[in-house]
């Protein structure tokens, strides 16, 4: 029995859809989908219809693309309403979301402690910027090197006045749940689309993209909530590394030019539990 993770399937791309169709069954294993499955309700439904029969259990968190309001025959839901609709779709397939009770991994860790999977949705708040840049000036600062995230046009925060305020609301809700989990003595697998701890991973001019990559408020969550591992995507920089001794896994597949289509999607499933040895870096 194994726990696998992948993110950034981007199923608006036909090559990526063909890739997941070719995944072999893993009837005893669980799969984490760490966001950016697609851009529409139909693409999420397609992914779940394809993957649910191949795994014992699926756990999903939203990415920024999932929350976009784009041309979609299923409607023009925005912001919180779009997120809640995606949660409903997941639940209709028996897939766990950030709104559901955290599932316990059936196998205790090496110390005999129970491990819970914690799917998170906390968004971002432009706080990952230099001290001299204000929140109001963050988007202009990124634009100085030609960067502008499409979220600014198609990820709406309704009914919140801004994405930062939506993020603050999600942080309050999530911290309360995490504190209750920590009080029970569980270890955690923290799962987020956005990095919980951004540690110099973006090279060169892409460092300015960091403003759309999470929030400083989560930078110590791997320590505060006794994480066995932290799973994330969004960056399209596949890597395994450690922060304060905790394993961090960026598990993105990416766009068709970012993965080897000849080898298929299977090599991009990252094993999370049991923890593989000797694969850091």
PDB file of N, CA and C in Angstrom, residues 153-239:
ATOM      1  N   UNK A 153      -6.697  38.356 -13.823  1.00  0.00           N
ATOM      2  CA  UNK A 153      -7.826  38.592 -14.718  1.00  0.00           C
ATOM      3  C   UNK A 153      -8.941  37.566 -14.582  1.00  0.00           C
ATOM      4  N   UNK A 154      -8.620  36.329 -14.154  1.00  0.00           N
ATOM      5  CA  UNK A 154      -9.638  35.270 -14.210  1.00  0.00           C
ATOM      6  C   UNK A 154      -9.820  34.515 -12.895  1.00  0.00           C
ATOM      7  N   UNK A 155      -9.043  34.815 -11.858  1.00  0.00           N
ATOM      8  CA  UNK A 155      -9.294  34.212 -10.544  1.00  0.00           C
ATOM      9  C   UNK A 155      -9.924  35.296  -9.667  1.00  0.00           C
ATOM     10  N   UNK A 156     -11.238  35.237  -9.576  1.00  0.00           N
ATOM     11  CA  UNK A 156     -11.992  36.265  -8.858  1.00  0.00           C
ATOM     12  C   UNK A 156     -12.179  35.856  -7.398  1.00  0.00           C
ATOM     13  N   UNK A 157     -12.105  36.816  -6.461  1.00  0.00           N
ATOM     14  CA  UNK A 157     -12.209  36.472  -5.038  1.00  0.00           C
ATOM     15  C   UNK A 157     -13.617  36.501  -4.469  1.00  0.00           C
ATOM     16  N   UNK A 158     -14.638  36.751  -5.269  1.00  0.00           N
ATOM     17  CA  UNK A 158     -16.006  36.898  -4.765  1.00  0.00           C
ATOM     18  C   UNK A 158     -16.360  35.808  -3.736  1.00  0.00           C
ATOM     19  N   UNK A 159     -16.998  36.170  -2.641  1.00  0.00           N
ATOM     20  CA  UNK A 159     -17.529  37.487  -2.277  1.00  0.00           C
ATOM     21  C   UNK A 159     -16.540  38.360  -1.504  1.00  0.00           C
ATOM     22  N   UNK A 160     -15.301  37.945  -1.420  1.00  0.00           N
ATOM     23  CA  UNK A 160     -14.297  38.724  -0.688  1.00  0.00           C
ATOM     24  C   UNK A 160     -13.815  39.890  -1.555  1.00  0.00           C
ATOM     25  N   UNK A 161     -13.422  40.995  -0.933  1.00  0.00           N
ATOM     26  CA  UNK A 161     -12.971  42.160  -1.712  1.00  0.00           C
ATOM     27  C   UNK A 161     -11.675  41.914  -2.487  1.00  0.00           C
ATOM     28  N   UNK A 162     -10.848  40.963  -2.025  1.00  0.00           N
ATOM     29  CA  UNK A 162      -9.565  40.717  -2.675  1.00  0.00           C
ATOM     30  C   UNK A 162      -9.130  39.279  -2.417  1.00  0.00           C
ATOM     31  N   UNK A 163      -8.170  38.809  -3.202  1.00  0.00           N
ATOM     32  CA  UNK A 163      -7.608  37.486  -2.958  1.00  0.00           C
ATOM     33  C   UNK A 163      -6.887  37.442  -1.618  1.00  0.00           C
ATOM     34  N   UNK A 164      -6.272  38.549  -1.218  1.00  0.00           N
ATOM     35  CA  UNK A 164      -5.605  38.589   0.086  1.00  0.00           C
ATOM     36  C   UNK A 164      -6.589  38.356   1.223  1.00  0.00           C
ATOM     37  N   UNK A 165      -7.778  38.935   1.125  1.00  0.00           N
ATOM     38  CA  UNK A 165      -8.773  38.753   2.187  1.00  0.00           C
ATOM     39  C   UNK A 165      -9.374  37.353   2.145  1.00  0.00           C
ATOM     40  N   UNK A 166      -9.503  36.800   0.965  1.00  0.00           N
ATOM     41  CA  UNK A 166      -9.931  35.403   0.863  1.00  0.00           C
ATOM     42  C   UNK A 166      -8.884  34.505   1.507  1.00  0.00           C
ATOM     43  N   UNK A 167      -7.623  34.790   1.233  1.00  0.00           N
ATOM     44  CA  UNK A 167      -6.523  34.032   1.844  1.00  0.00           C
ATOM     45  C   UNK A 167      -6.571  34.132   3.367  1.00  0.00           C
ATOM     46  N   UNK A 168      -6.783  35.324   3.895  1.00  0.00           N
ATOM     47  CA  UNK A 168      -6.832  35.507   5.348  1.00  0.00           C
ATOM     48  C   UNK A 168      -7.968  34.686   5.962  1.00  0.00           C
ATOM     49  N   UNK A 169      -9.114  34.657   5.291  1.00  0.00           N
ATOM     50  CA  UNK A 169     -10.236  33.859   5.781  1.00  0.00           C
ATOM     51  C   UNK A 169      -9.887  32.373   5.779  1.00  0.00           C
ATOM     52  N   UNK A 170      -9.236  31.894   4.713  1.00  0.00           N
ATOM     53  CA  UNK A 170      -8.838  30.488   4.637  1.00  0.00           C
ATOM     54  C   UNK A 170      -7.785  30.152   5.692  1.00  0.00           C
ATOM     55  N   UNK A 171      -6.896  31.075   5.974  1.00  0.00           N
ATOM     56  CA  UNK A 171      -5.875  30.834   6.992  1.00  0.00           C
ATOM     57  C   UNK A 171      -6.511  30.652   8.365  1.00  0.00           C
ATOM     58  N   UNK A 172      -7.476  31.506   8.709  1.00  0.00           N
ATOM     59  CA  UNK A 172      -8.142  31.385  10.012  1.00  0.00           C
ATOM     60  C   UNK A 172      -8.846  30.039  10.135  1.00  0.00           C
ATOM     61  N   UNK A 173      -9.588  29.681   9.120  1.00  0.00           N
ATOM     62  CA  UNK A 173     -10.324  28.418   9.127  1.00  0.00           C
ATOM     63  C   UNK A 173      -9.372  27.220   9.232  1.00  0.00           C
ATOM     64  N   UNK A 174      -8.308  27.254   8.453  1.00  0.00           N
ATOM     65  CA  UNK A 174      -7.398  26.112   8.393  1.00  0.00           C
ATOM     66  C   UNK A 174      -6.577  25.972   9.663  1.00  0.00           C
ATOM     67  N   UNK A 175      -6.122  27.078  10.210  1.00  0.00           N
ATOM     68  CA  UNK A 175      -5.336  27.002  11.455  1.00  0.00           C
ATOM     69  C   UNK A 175      -6.150  26.393  12.589  1.00  0.00           C
ATOM     70  N   UNK A 176      -7.408  26.747  12.692  1.00  0.00           N
ATOM     71  CA  UNK A 176      -8.250  26.167  13.735  1.00  0.00           C
ATOM     72  C   UNK A 176      -8.321  24.653  13.600  1.00  0.00           C
ATOM     73  N   UNK A 177      -8.478  24.168  12.385  1.00  0.00           N
ATOM     74  CA  UNK A 177      -8.549  22.727  12.172  1.00  0.00           C
ATOM     75  C   UNK A 177      -7.197  22.063  12.457  1.00  0.00           C
ATOM     76  N   UNK A 178      -6.127  22.695  12.039  1.00  0.00           N
ATOM     77  CA  UNK A 178      -4.802  22.124  12.272  1.00  0.00           C
ATOM     78  C   UNK A 178      -4.452  22.080  13.752  1.00  0.00           C
ATOM     79  N   UNK A 179      -4.836  23.105  14.490  1.00  0.00           N
ATOM     80  CA  UNK A 179      -4.563  23.113  15.924  1.00  0.00           C
ATOM     81  C   UNK A 179      -5.298  21.982  16.626  1.00  0.00           C
ATOM     82  N   UNK A 180      -6.517  21.702  16.195  1.00  0.00           N
ATOM     83  CA  UNK A 180      -7.259  20.589  16.767  1.00  0.00           C
ATOM     84  C   UNK A 180      -6.584  19.265  16.442  1.00  0.00           C
ATOM     85  N   UNK A 181      -6.067  19.124  15.237  1.00  0.00           N
ATOM     86  CA  UNK A 181      -5.361  17.915  14.834  1.00  0.00           C
ATOM     87  C   UNK A 181      -4.074  17.740  15.629  1.00  0.00           C
ATOM     88  N   UNK A 182      -3.328  18.842  15.804  1.00  0.00           N
ATOM     89  CA  UNK A 182      -2.081  18.776  16.559  1.00  0.00           C
ATOM     90  C   UNK A 182      -2.327  18.395  18.015  1.00  0.00           C
ATOM     91  N   UNK A 183      -3.441  18.868  18.571  1.00  0.00           N
ATOM     92  CA  UNK A 183      -3.749  18.560  19.970  1.00  0.00           C
ATOM     93  C   UNK A 183      -3.965  17.077  20.200  1.00  0.00           C
ATOM     94  N   UNK A 184      -4.300  16.344  19.146  1.00  0.00           N
ATOM     95  CA  UNK A 184      -4.523  14.902  19.264  1.00  0.00           C
ATOM     96  C   UNK A 184      -3.238  14.098  19.092  1.00  0.00           C
ATOM     97  N   UNK A 185      -2.123  14.790  18.818  1.00  0.00           N
ATOM     98  CA  UNK A 185      -0.842  14.114  18.737  1.00  0.00           C
ATOM     99  C   UNK A 185      -0.541  13.441  17.414  1.00  0.00           C
ATOM    100  N   UNK A 186      -1.275  13.808  16.358  1.00  0.00           N
ATOM    101  CA  UNK A 186      -1.035  13.199  15.051  1.00  0.00           C
ATOM    102  C   UNK A 186       0.170  13.835  14.365  1.00  0.00           C
ATOM    103  N   UNK A 187       0.856  13.050  13.558  1.00  0.00           N
ATOM    104  CA  UNK A 187       1.767  13.595  12.565  1.00  0.00           C
ATOM    105  C   UNK A 187       0.943  13.924  11.333  1.00  0.00           C
ATOM    106  N   UNK A 188       1.476  14.770  10.445  1.00  0.00           N
ATOM    107  CA  UNK A 188       0.695  15.226   9.303  1.00  0.00           C
ATOM    108  C   UNK A 188       1.456  15.073   7.990  1.00  0.00           C
ATOM    109  N   UNK A 189       0.690  14.880   6.936  1.00  0.00           N
ATOM    110  CA  UNK A 189       1.155  15.091   5.568  1.00  0.00           C
ATOM    111  C   UNK A 189       0.402  16.322   5.083  1.00  0.00           C
ATOM    112  N   UNK A 190       1.078  17.457   4.966  1.00  0.00           N
ATOM    113  CA  UNK A 190       0.436  18.697   4.562  1.00  0.00           C
ATOM    114  C   UNK A 190       0.428  18.779   3.039  1.00  0.00           C
ATOM    115  N   UNK A 191      -0.760  19.008   2.474  1.00  0.00           N
ATOM    116  CA  UNK A 191      -0.924  19.005   1.021  1.00  0.00           C
ATOM    117  C   UNK A 191      -1.510  20.345   0.590  1.00  0.00           C
ATOM    118  N   UNK A 192      -0.766  21.067  -0.234  1.00  0.00           N
ATOM    119  CA  UNK A 192      -1.209  22.371  -0.710  1.00  0.00           C
ATOM    120  C   UNK A 192      -0.778  22.530  -2.163  1.00  0.00           C
ATOM    121  N   UNK A 193      -1.571  23.219  -2.957  1.00  0.00           N
ATOM    122  CA  UNK A 193      -1.085  23.538  -4.301  1.00  0.00           C
ATOM    123  C   UNK A 193       0.032  24.570  -4.212  1.00  0.00           C
ATOM    124  N   UNK A 194      -0.191  25.594  -3.415  1.00  0.00           N
ATOM    125  CA  UNK A 194       0.788  26.669  -3.290  1.00  0.00           C
ATOM    126  C   UNK A 194       1.852  26.269  -2.273  1.00  0.00           C
ATOM    127  N   UNK A 195       3.119  26.608  -2.517  1.00  0.00           N
ATOM    128  CA  UNK A 195       4.168  26.252  -1.548  1.00  0.00           C
ATOM    129  C   UNK A 195       3.861  26.823  -0.163  1.00  0.00           C
ATOM    130  N   UNK A 196       4.037  26.004   0.858  1.00  0.00           N
ATOM    131  CA  UNK A 196       3.864  26.501   2.233  1.00  0.00           C
ATOM    132  C   UNK A 196       5.120  27.209   2.720  1.00  0.00           C
ATOM    133  N   UNK A 197       6.250  26.901   2.094  1.00  0.00           N
ATOM    134  CA  UNK A 197       7.525  27.513   2.486  1.00  0.00           C
ATOM    135  C   UNK A 197       8.336  27.708   1.214  1.00  0.00           C
ATOM    136  N   UNK A 198       8.459  28.951   0.776  1.00  0.00           N
ATOM    137  CA  UNK A 198       9.190  29.234  -0.447  1.00  0.00           C
ATOM    138  C   UNK A 198      10.628  29.545  -0.089  1.00  0.00           C
ATOM    139  N   UNK A 199      11.525  28.679  -0.525  1.00  0.00           N
ATOM    140  CA  UNK A 199      12.917  28.732  -0.063  1.00  0.00           C
ATOM    141  C   UNK A 199      13.865  28.918  -1.242  1.00  0.00           C
ATOM    142  N   UNK A 200      13.773  30.080  -1.898  1.00  0.00           N
ATOM    143  CA  UNK A 200      14.688  30.381  -2.984  1.00  0.00           C
ATOM    144  C   UNK A 200      14.560  29.468  -4.182  1.00  0.00           C
ATOM    145  N   UNK A 201      13.352  28.953  -4.452  1.00  0.00           N
ATOM    146  CA  UNK A 201      13.202  27.984  -5.536  1.00  0.00           C
ATOM    147  C   UNK A 201      13.044  28.634  -6.909  1.00  0.00           C
ATOM    148  N   UNK A 202      12.687  29.901  -6.960  1.00  0.00           N
ATOM    149  CA  UNK A 202      12.444  30.543  -8.249  1.00  0.00           C
ATOM    150  C   UNK A 202      13.711  31.253  -8.724  1.00  0.00           C
ATOM    151  N   UNK A 203      14.185  30.912  -9.914  1.00  0.00           N
ATOM    152  CA  UNK A 203      15.435  31.501 -10.396  1.00  0.00           C
ATOM    153  C   UNK A 203      15.216  32.845 -11.085  1.00  0.00           C
ATOM    154  N   UNK A 204      16.228  33.699 -11.006  1.00  0.00           N
ATOM    155  CA  UNK A 204      16.264  34.926 -11.789  1.00  0.00           C
ATOM    156  C   UNK A 204      15.033  35.786 -11.671  1.00  0.00           C
ATOM    157  N   UNK A 205      14.549  36.237 -12.827  1.00  0.00           N
ATOM    158  CA  UNK A 205      13.396  37.135 -12.871  1.00  0.00           C
ATOM    159  C   UNK A 205      12.136  36.474 -12.339  1.00  0.00           C
ATOM    160  N   UNK A 206      12.097  35.126 -12.341  1.00  0.00           N
ATOM    161  CA  UNK A 206      10.903  34.438 -11.849  1.00  0.00           C
ATOM    162  C   UNK A 206      10.713  34.615 -10.349  1.00  0.00           C
ATOM    163  N   UNK A 207      11.730  35.115  -9.658  1.00  0.00           N
ATOM    164  CA  UNK A 207      11.552  35.384  -8.226  1.00  0.00           C
ATOM    165  C   UNK A 207      10.399  36.345  -7.989  1.00  0.00           C
ATOM    166  N   UNK A 208      10.137  37.188  -8.962  1.00  0.00           N
ATOM    167  CA  UNK A 208       9.029  38.126  -8.785  1.00  0.00           C
ATOM    168  C   UNK A 208       7.671  37.446  -8.932  1.00  0.00           C
ATOM    169  N   UNK A 209       7.649  36.232  -9.483  1.00  0.00           N
ATOM    170  CA  UNK A 209       6.407  35.462  -9.522  1.00  0.00           C
ATOM    171  C   UNK A 209       6.010  34.977  -8.133  1.00  0.00           C
ATOM    172  N   UNK A 210       6.930  35.093  -7.174  1.00  0.00           N
ATOM    173  CA  UNK A 210       6.675  34.596  -5.819  1.00  0.00           C
ATOM    174  C   UNK A 210       5.435  35.220  -5.187  1.00  0.00           C
ATOM    175  N   UNK A 211       5.038  36.413  -5.612  1.00  0.00           N
ATOM    176  CA  UNK A 211       3.885  37.061  -4.977  1.00  0.00           C
ATOM    177  C   UNK A 211       2.609  36.257  -5.181  1.00  0.00           C
ATOM    178  N   UNK A 212       2.597  35.384  -6.201  1.00  0.00           N
ATOM    179  CA  UNK A 212       1.417  34.542  -6.461  1.00  0.00           C
ATOM    180  C   UNK A 212       1.647  33.111  -5.966  1.00  0.00           C
ATOM    181  N   UNK A 213       2.600  32.927  -5.053  1.00  0.00           N
ATOM    182  CA  UNK A 213       3.030  31.572  -4.678  1.00  0.00           C
ATOM    183  C   UNK A 213       2.812  31.237  -3.206  1.00  0.00           C
ATOM    184  N   UNK A 214       1.842  31.857  -2.570  1.00  0.00           N
ATOM    185  CA  UNK A 214       1.545  31.484  -1.193  1.00  0.00           C
ATOM    186  C   UNK A 214       1.584  32.670  -0.252  1.00  0.00           C
ATOM    187  N   UNK A 215       1.908  32.390   0.997  1.00  0.00           N
ATOM    188  CA  UNK A 215       1.867  33.404   2.048  1.00  0.00           C
ATOM    189  C   UNK A 215       2.916  33.105   3.116  1.00  0.00           C
ATOM    190  N   UNK A 216       3.495  34.154   3.662  1.00  0.00           N
ATOM    191  CA  UNK A 216       4.484  33.969   4.738  1.00  0.00           C
ATOM    192  C   UNK A 216       3.849  33.333   5.976  1.00  0.00           C
ATOM    193  N   UNK A 217       2.529  33.426   6.090  1.00  0.00           N
ATOM    194  CA  UNK A 217       1.855  32.916   7.285  1.00  0.00           C
ATOM    195  C   UNK A 217       2.015  31.411   7.461  1.00  0.00           C
ATOM    196  N   UNK A 218       2.347  30.688   6.387  1.00  0.00           N
ATOM    197  CA  UNK A 218       2.458  29.229   6.482  1.00  0.00           C
ATOM    198  C   UNK A 218       3.903  28.744   6.586  1.00  0.00           C
ATOM    199  N   UNK A 219       4.862  29.632   6.659  1.00  0.00           N
ATOM    200  CA  UNK A 219       6.274  29.227   6.565  1.00  0.00           C
ATOM    201  C   UNK A 219       6.739  28.340   7.716  1.00  0.00           C
ATOM    202  N   UNK A 220       6.039  28.356   8.840  1.00  0.00           N
ATOM    203  CA  UNK A 220       6.453  27.489   9.955  1.00  0.00           C
ATOM    204  C   UNK A 220       5.468  26.350  10.197  1.00  0.00           C
ATOM    205  N   UNK A 221       4.510  26.144   9.306  1.00  0.00           N
ATOM    206  CA  UNK A 221       3.494  25.121   9.553  1.00  0.00           C
ATOM    207  C   UNK A 221       4.095  23.723   9.575  1.00  0.00           C
ATOM    208  N   UNK A 222       5.143  23.480   8.805  1.00  0.00           N
ATOM    209  CA  UNK A 222       5.745  22.139   8.818  1.00  0.00           C
ATOM    210  C   UNK A 222       6.321  21.803  10.180  1.00  0.00           C
ATOM    211  N   UNK A 223       6.738  22.830  10.945  1.00  0.00           N
ATOM    212  CA  UNK A 223       7.228  22.599  12.312  1.00  0.00           C
ATOM    213  C   UNK A 223       6.071  22.616  13.311  1.00  0.00           C
ATOM    214  N   UNK A 224       5.193  23.588  13.194  1.00  0.00           N
ATOM    215  CA  UNK A 224       4.108  23.729  14.168  1.00  0.00           C
ATOM    216  C   UNK A 224       3.182  22.525  14.181  1.00  0.00           C
ATOM    217  N   UNK A 225       2.989  21.918  13.009  1.00  0.00           N
ATOM    218  CA  UNK A 225       1.992  20.856  12.904  1.00  0.00           C
ATOM    219  C   UNK A 225       2.627  19.508  12.595  1.00  0.00           C
ATOM    220  N   UNK A 226       3.894  19.359  12.998  1.00  0.00           N
ATOM    221  CA  UNK A 226       4.590  18.064  13.036  1.00  0.00           C
ATOM    222  C   UNK A 226       4.437  17.300  11.721  1.00  0.00           C
ATOM    223  N   UNK A 227       4.905  17.934  10.645  1.00  0.00           N
ATOM    224  CA  UNK A 227       4.741  17.335   9.330  1.00  0.00           C
ATOM    225  C   UNK A 227       5.761  16.230   9.083  1.00  0.00           C
ATOM    226  N   UNK A 228       5.266  15.121   8.590  1.00  0.00           N
ATOM    227  CA  UNK A 228       6.109  14.058   8.051  1.00  0.00           C
ATOM    228  C   UNK A 228       6.603  14.455   6.656  1.00  0.00           C
ATOM    229  N   UNK A 229       5.731  15.119   5.896  1.00  0.00           N
ATOM    230  CA  UNK A 229       6.082  15.591   4.557  1.00  0.00           C
ATOM    231  C   UNK A 229       5.142  16.723   4.170  1.00  0.00           C
ATOM    232  N   UNK A 230       5.603  17.560   3.259  1.00  0.00           N
ATOM    233  CA  UNK A 230       4.808  18.658   2.716  1.00  0.00           C
ATOM    234  C   UNK A 230       4.767  18.484   1.199  1.00  0.00           C
ATOM    235  N   UNK A 231       3.551  18.419   0.647  1.00  0.00           N
ATOM    236  CA  UNK A 231       3.351  18.180  -0.777  1.00  0.00           C
ATOM    237  C   UNK A 231       2.815  19.461  -1.402  1.00  0.00           C
ATOM    238  N   UNK A 232       3.378  19.848  -2.545  1.00  0.00           N
ATOM    239  CA  UNK A 232       2.899  21.052  -3.213  1.00  0.00           C
ATOM    240  C   UNK A 232       3.211  20.968  -4.705  1.00  0.00           C
ATOM    241  N   UNK A 233       2.696  21.944  -5.459  1.00  0.00           N
ATOM    242  CA  UNK A 233       2.945  22.025  -6.888  1.00  0.00           C
ATOM    243  C   UNK A 233       3.164  23.461  -7.287  1.00  0.00           C
ATOM    244  N   UNK A 234       2.474  23.914  -8.341  1.00  0.00           N
ATOM    245  CA  UNK A 234       2.400  25.305  -8.746  1.00  0.00           C
ATOM    246  C   UNK A 234       3.651  25.818  -9.449  1.00  0.00           C
ATOM    247  N   UNK A 235       4.838  25.460  -8.977  1.00  0.00           N
ATOM    248  CA  UNK A 235       6.065  26.052  -9.499  1.00  0.00           C
ATOM    249  C   UNK A 235       6.524  25.419 -10.802  1.00  0.00           C
ATOM    250  N   UNK A 236       6.070  24.210 -11.092  1.00  0.00           N
ATOM    251  CA  UNK A 236       6.564  23.450 -12.242  1.00  0.00           C
ATOM    252  C   UNK A 236       8.083  23.283 -12.153  1.00  0.00           C
ATOM    253  N   UNK A 237       8.570  23.121 -10.940  1.00  0.00           N
ATOM    254  CA  UNK A 237       9.987  22.832 -10.694  1.00  0.00           C
ATOM    255  C   UNK A 237      10.017  21.568  -9.854  1.00  0.00           C
ATOM    256  N   UNK A 238      10.099  20.428 -10.504  1.00  0.00           N
ATOM    257  CA  UNK A 238      10.003  19.143  -9.811  1.00  0.00           C
ATOM    258  C   UNK A 238      11.225  18.963  -8.923  1.00  0.00           C
ATOM    259  N   UNK A 239      11.000  18.751  -7.631  1.00  0.00           N
ATOM    260  CA  UNK A 239      12.138  18.567  -6.741  1.00  0.00           C
ATOM    261  C   UNK A 239      11.701  17.915  -5.445  1.00  0.00           C
TER     262      UNK A 239
END
